[in-house]
């Protein structure tokens, strides 16, 4: 997933469903659909709040407005952000606070329903905000979290 960073090096192997993801035959675009990543520092796109969440779906060719609306709302609710932004979906995401931006990128990640969701200390700056992934990601999605501080986090 760091294929665009010239200075990045890879040692070892990471296997997903019996396939080494670093093997040259692996389609990186397909891998990015299967594995989501949320970093410690939020990285929203310079787009609207709505388009940040819908971005991955659009890359998959989903442009049906009803489906996009449903997934955007469900994902923002799952990331505990819907109530704060439901009337501002067309505003630029870069105008959100740091904690809101972090919850936005969590919503963007869960919107595509990845098989694996990698979370690198995604809650470290959220304080006591409660995030529940229950109903936000399919039961088959595997969550891999590097650290969960005292913020309230539940998977059920």
PDB file of C-alpha atoms in Angstrom:
ATOM      1  CA  UNK A   1       0.000   0.000   0.000  1.00  0.00           C
ATOM      2  CA  UNK A   2       3.049   2.207   0.053  1.00  0.00           C
ATOM      3  CA  UNK A   3       3.810   1.571  -3.614  1.00  0.00           C
ATOM      4  CA  UNK A   4       3.880   5.298  -4.398  1.00  0.00           C
ATOM      5  CA  UNK A   5       6.572   6.091  -1.810  1.00  0.00           C
ATOM      6  CA  UNK A   6       9.960   5.630  -3.468  1.00  0.00           C
ATOM      7  CA  UNK A   7      11.885   5.563  -0.192  1.00  0.00           C
ATOM      8  CA  UNK A   8       9.624   2.918   1.390  1.00  0.00           C
ATOM      9  CA  UNK A   9      11.109  -0.519   1.879  1.00  0.00           C
ATOM     10  CA  UNK A  10       9.416  -3.807   2.597  1.00  0.00           C
ATOM     11  CA  UNK A  11      10.798  -6.775   4.487  1.00  0.00           C
ATOM     12  CA  UNK A  12       8.906  -9.942   5.221  1.00  0.00           C
ATOM     13  CA  UNK A  13       5.504 -11.005   4.033  1.00  0.00           C
ATOM     14  CA  UNK A  14       1.896 -10.230   4.787  1.00  0.00           C
ATOM     15  CA  UNK A  15      -0.578 -12.880   3.794  1.00  0.00           C
ATOM     16  CA  UNK A  16      -4.269 -12.303   3.110  1.00  0.00           C
ATOM     17  CA  UNK A  17      -6.403 -15.284   2.137  1.00  0.00           C
ATOM     18  CA  UNK A  18      -3.368 -17.360   1.239  1.00  0.00           C
ATOM     19  CA  UNK A  19      -1.699 -14.696  -0.902  1.00  0.00           C
ATOM     20  CA  UNK A  20       1.383 -12.612  -0.119  1.00  0.00           C
ATOM     21  CA  UNK A  21       0.167  -9.051  -0.674  1.00  0.00           C
ATOM     22  CA  UNK A  22       3.691  -7.953  -1.610  1.00  0.00           C
ATOM     23  CA  UNK A  23       3.928 -10.390  -4.523  1.00  0.00           C
ATOM     24  CA  UNK A  24       4.293  -8.514  -7.854  1.00  0.00           C
ATOM     25  CA  UNK A  25       1.182 -10.237  -9.239  1.00  0.00           C
ATOM     26  CA  UNK A  26      -1.096  -8.645  -6.613  1.00  0.00           C
ATOM     27  CA  UNK A  27      -3.338  -5.952  -8.052  1.00  0.00           C
ATOM     28  CA  UNK A  28      -2.822  -2.976  -5.723  1.00  0.00           C
ATOM     29  CA  UNK A  29      -6.191  -1.405  -6.611  1.00  0.00           C
ATOM     30  CA  UNK A  30      -7.994  -4.618  -5.646  1.00  0.00           C
ATOM     31  CA  UNK A  31      -5.970  -4.832  -2.425  1.00  0.00           C
ATOM     32  CA  UNK A  32      -6.985  -1.298  -1.475  1.00  0.00           C
ATOM     33  CA  UNK A  33     -10.633  -2.301  -1.881  1.00  0.00           C
ATOM     34  CA  UNK A  34     -10.125  -5.258   0.426  1.00  0.00           C
ATOM     35  CA  UNK A  35      -8.013  -3.570   3.118  1.00  0.00           C
ATOM     36  CA  UNK A  36      -8.892  -0.231   4.703  1.00  0.00           C
ATOM     37  CA  UNK A  37      -6.471   1.863   6.752  1.00  0.00           C
ATOM     38  CA  UNK A  38      -6.995   4.646   9.271  1.00  0.00           C
ATOM     39  CA  UNK A  39      -3.885   6.435  10.465  1.00  0.00           C
ATOM     40  CA  UNK A  40      -3.280   8.185  13.783  1.00  0.00           C
ATOM     41  CA  UNK A  41      -3.208  11.576  12.047  1.00  0.00           C
ATOM     42  CA  UNK A  42      -6.376  12.281  10.054  1.00  0.00           C
ATOM     43  CA  UNK A  43      -6.006  12.633   6.300  1.00  0.00           C
ATOM     44  CA  UNK A  44      -9.279  13.926   4.827  1.00  0.00           C
ATOM     45  CA  UNK A  45      -9.353  14.749   1.136  1.00  0.00           C
ATOM     46  CA  UNK A  46      -9.847  18.395   0.081  1.00  0.00           C
ATOM     47  CA  UNK A  47     -13.430  17.593  -0.857  1.00  0.00           C
ATOM     48  CA  UNK A  48     -16.814  17.920   0.792  1.00  0.00           C
ATOM     49  CA  UNK A  49     -17.672  15.850   3.832  1.00  0.00           C
ATOM     50  CA  UNK A  50     -20.082  13.841   1.672  1.00  0.00           C
ATOM     51  CA  UNK A  51     -17.541  13.202  -1.092  1.00  0.00           C
ATOM     52  CA  UNK A  52     -14.887  12.099   1.428  1.00  0.00           C
ATOM     53  CA  UNK A  53     -17.147   9.269   2.576  1.00  0.00           C
ATOM     54  CA  UNK A  54     -18.463   8.450  -0.915  1.00  0.00           C
ATOM     55  CA  UNK A  55     -14.978   8.478  -2.489  1.00  0.00           C
ATOM     56  CA  UNK A  56     -14.205   4.762  -2.271  1.00  0.00           C
ATOM     57  CA  UNK A  57     -17.676   3.811  -3.435  1.00  0.00           C
ATOM     58  CA  UNK A  58     -17.315   6.032  -6.488  1.00  0.00           C
ATOM     59  CA  UNK A  59     -13.958   4.374  -7.253  1.00  0.00           C
ATOM     60  CA  UNK A  60     -15.822   1.068  -7.248  1.00  0.00           C
ATOM     61  CA  UNK A  61     -18.262   2.474  -9.813  1.00  0.00           C
ATOM     62  CA  UNK A  62     -21.130   3.082  -7.406  1.00  0.00           C
ATOM     63  CA  UNK A  63     -22.847   6.317  -8.413  1.00  0.00           C
ATOM     64  CA  UNK A  64     -26.470   5.606  -7.499  1.00  0.00           C
ATOM     65  CA  UNK A  65     -27.445   8.602  -5.359  1.00  0.00           C
ATOM     66  CA  UNK A  66     -29.795   6.604  -3.106  1.00  0.00           C
ATOM     67  CA  UNK A  67     -27.096   4.014  -2.334  1.00  0.00           C
ATOM     68  CA  UNK A  68     -24.460   6.706  -1.783  1.00  0.00           C
ATOM     69  CA  UNK A  69     -26.776   8.644   0.546  1.00  0.00           C
ATOM     70  CA  UNK A  70     -27.551   5.516   2.589  1.00  0.00           C
ATOM     71  CA  UNK A  71     -23.917   4.459   2.917  1.00  0.00           C
ATOM     72  CA  UNK A  72     -22.705   7.980   3.741  1.00  0.00           C
ATOM     73  CA  UNK A  73     -25.297   8.332   6.507  1.00  0.00           C
ATOM     74  CA  UNK A  74     -24.665   4.834   7.923  1.00  0.00           C
ATOM     75  CA  UNK A  75     -20.901   5.342   7.888  1.00  0.00           C
ATOM     76  CA  UNK A  76     -21.050   8.781   9.515  1.00  0.00           C
ATOM     77  CA  UNK A  77     -23.373   7.387  12.187  1.00  0.00           C
ATOM     78  CA  UNK A  78     -20.978   4.480  12.771  1.00  0.00           C
ATOM     79  CA  UNK A  79     -18.144   6.967  13.254  1.00  0.00           C
ATOM     80  CA  UNK A  80     -20.247   9.073  15.682  1.00  0.00           C
ATOM     81  CA  UNK A  81     -20.181  12.077  13.361  1.00  0.00           C
ATOM     82  CA  UNK A  82     -23.589  12.168  11.669  1.00  0.00           C
ATOM     83  CA  UNK A  83     -25.347  14.387  14.210  1.00  0.00           C
ATOM     84  CA  UNK A  84     -22.577  16.982  13.961  1.00  0.00           C
ATOM     85  CA  UNK A  85     -22.408  17.184  10.168  1.00  0.00           C
ATOM     86  CA  UNK A  86     -25.754  16.044   8.734  1.00  0.00           C
ATOM     87  CA  UNK A  87     -26.637  19.644   7.799  1.00  0.00           C
ATOM     88  CA  UNK A  88     -23.129  20.433   6.492  1.00  0.00           C
ATOM     89  CA  UNK A  89     -22.403  17.528   4.139  1.00  0.00           C
ATOM     90  CA  UNK A  90     -21.534  19.881   1.258  1.00  0.00           C
ATOM     91  CA  UNK A  91     -18.937  21.800   3.290  1.00  0.00           C
ATOM     92  CA  UNK A  92     -15.225  21.217   2.829  1.00  0.00           C
ATOM     93  CA  UNK A  93     -13.969  18.473   5.141  1.00  0.00           C
ATOM     94  CA  UNK A  94     -10.800  20.422   5.871  1.00  0.00           C
ATOM     95  CA  UNK A  95     -12.929  22.844   7.903  1.00  0.00           C
ATOM     96  CA  UNK A  96     -13.749  20.163  10.474  1.00  0.00           C
ATOM     97  CA  UNK A  97     -11.958  20.012  13.819  1.00  0.00           C
ATOM     98  CA  UNK A  98      -9.152  17.467  14.229  1.00  0.00           C
ATOM     99  CA  UNK A  99     -11.371  15.006  16.081  1.00  0.00           C
ATOM    100  CA  UNK A 100     -14.120  15.389  13.498  1.00  0.00           C
ATOM    101  CA  UNK A 101     -11.616  14.831  10.694  1.00  0.00           C
ATOM    102  CA  UNK A 102     -10.464  11.629  12.381  1.00  0.00           C
ATOM    103  CA  UNK A 103     -14.021  10.360  12.654  1.00  0.00           C
ATOM    104  CA  UNK A 104     -14.567  11.344   9.007  1.00  0.00           C
ATOM    105  CA  UNK A 105     -11.678   9.179   7.813  1.00  0.00           C
ATOM    106  CA  UNK A 106     -13.020   6.318   9.937  1.00  0.00           C
ATOM    107  CA  UNK A 107     -16.375   6.782   8.162  1.00  0.00           C
ATOM    108  CA  UNK A 108     -14.595   6.829   4.789  1.00  0.00           C
ATOM    109  CA  UNK A 109     -12.805   3.583   5.642  1.00  0.00           C
ATOM    110  CA  UNK A 110     -15.894   1.693   6.815  1.00  0.00           C
ATOM    111  CA  UNK A 111     -18.020   2.917   3.884  1.00  0.00           C
ATOM    112  CA  UNK A 112     -16.345   0.475   1.489  1.00  0.00           C
ATOM    113  CA  UNK A 113     -16.876  -2.457   3.884  1.00  0.00           C
ATOM    114  CA  UNK A 114     -13.304  -3.758   3.658  1.00  0.00           C
ATOM    115  CA  UNK A 115     -12.398  -7.325   4.571  1.00  0.00           C
ATOM    116  CA  UNK A 116      -9.706  -5.987   6.900  1.00  0.00           C
ATOM    117  CA  UNK A 117      -9.623  -2.580   8.560  1.00  0.00           C
ATOM    118  CA  UNK A 118      -6.218  -1.543   9.925  1.00  0.00           C
ATOM    119  CA  UNK A 119      -6.417   1.109  12.636  1.00  0.00           C
ATOM    120  CA  UNK A 120      -3.182   2.810  13.736  1.00  0.00           C
ATOM    121  CA  UNK A 121      -4.081   4.471  17.046  1.00  0.00           C
ATOM    122  CA  UNK A 122      -7.127   6.059  15.411  1.00  0.00           C
ATOM    123  CA  UNK A 123      -8.741   7.060  18.686  1.00  0.00           C
ATOM    124  CA  UNK A 124      -5.784   8.714  20.397  1.00  0.00           C
ATOM    125  CA  UNK A 125      -7.047  12.261  19.794  1.00  0.00           C
ATOM    126  CA  UNK A 126     -10.764  11.617  20.250  1.00  0.00           C
ATOM    127  CA  UNK A 127     -10.891  11.968  24.034  1.00  0.00           C
ATOM    128  CA  UNK A 128     -13.956  10.305  25.519  1.00  0.00           C
ATOM    129  CA  UNK A 129     -15.919  10.148  22.242  1.00  0.00           C
ATOM    130  CA  UNK A 130     -17.638   6.777  21.924  1.00  0.00           C
ATOM    131  CA  UNK A 131     -17.304   5.000  18.590  1.00  0.00           C
ATOM    132  CA  UNK A 132     -19.257   1.838  17.874  1.00  0.00           C
ATOM    133  CA  UNK A 133     -18.558  -0.223  14.791  1.00  0.00           C
ATOM    134  CA  UNK A 134     -21.663  -2.345  15.452  1.00  0.00           C
ATOM    135  CA  UNK A 135     -23.743  -2.271  12.283  1.00  0.00           C
ATOM    136  CA  UNK A 136     -21.185  -0.049  10.542  1.00  0.00           C
ATOM    137  CA  UNK A 137     -18.997  -2.785   9.113  1.00  0.00           C
ATOM    138  CA  UNK A 138     -19.960  -6.311   8.117  1.00  0.00           C
ATOM    139  CA  UNK A 139     -19.413  -8.997  10.709  1.00  0.00           C
ATOM    140  CA  UNK A 140     -16.828 -10.523   8.365  1.00  0.00           C
ATOM    141  CA  UNK A 141     -14.585  -7.430   8.531  1.00  0.00           C
ATOM    142  CA  UNK A 142     -11.535  -7.984  10.687  1.00  0.00           C
ATOM    143  CA  UNK A 143     -10.506  -4.985  12.801  1.00  0.00           C
ATOM    144  CA  UNK A 144      -6.795  -4.690  13.595  1.00  0.00           C
ATOM    145  CA  UNK A 145      -6.103  -1.914  16.115  1.00  0.00           C
ATOM    146  CA  UNK A 146      -2.596  -0.939  17.183  1.00  0.00           C
ATOM    147  CA  UNK A 147      -3.744   0.665  20.455  1.00  0.00           C
ATOM    148  CA  UNK A 148      -7.019   1.576  22.116  1.00  0.00           C
ATOM    149  CA  UNK A 149      -6.559   4.238  24.794  1.00  0.00           C
ATOM    150  CA  UNK A 150      -9.155   5.017  27.411  1.00  0.00           C
ATOM    151  CA  UNK A 151     -11.638   6.358  24.830  1.00  0.00           C
ATOM    152  CA  UNK A 152     -14.833   4.313  24.726  1.00  0.00           C
ATOM    153  CA  UNK A 153     -14.611   1.877  21.841  1.00  0.00           C
ATOM    154  CA  UNK A 154     -16.816  -1.109  21.162  1.00  0.00           C
ATOM    155  CA  UNK A 155     -17.196  -3.600  18.356  1.00  0.00           C
ATOM    156  CA  UNK A 156     -20.680  -4.696  19.442  1.00  0.00           C
TER     157      UNK A 156
END
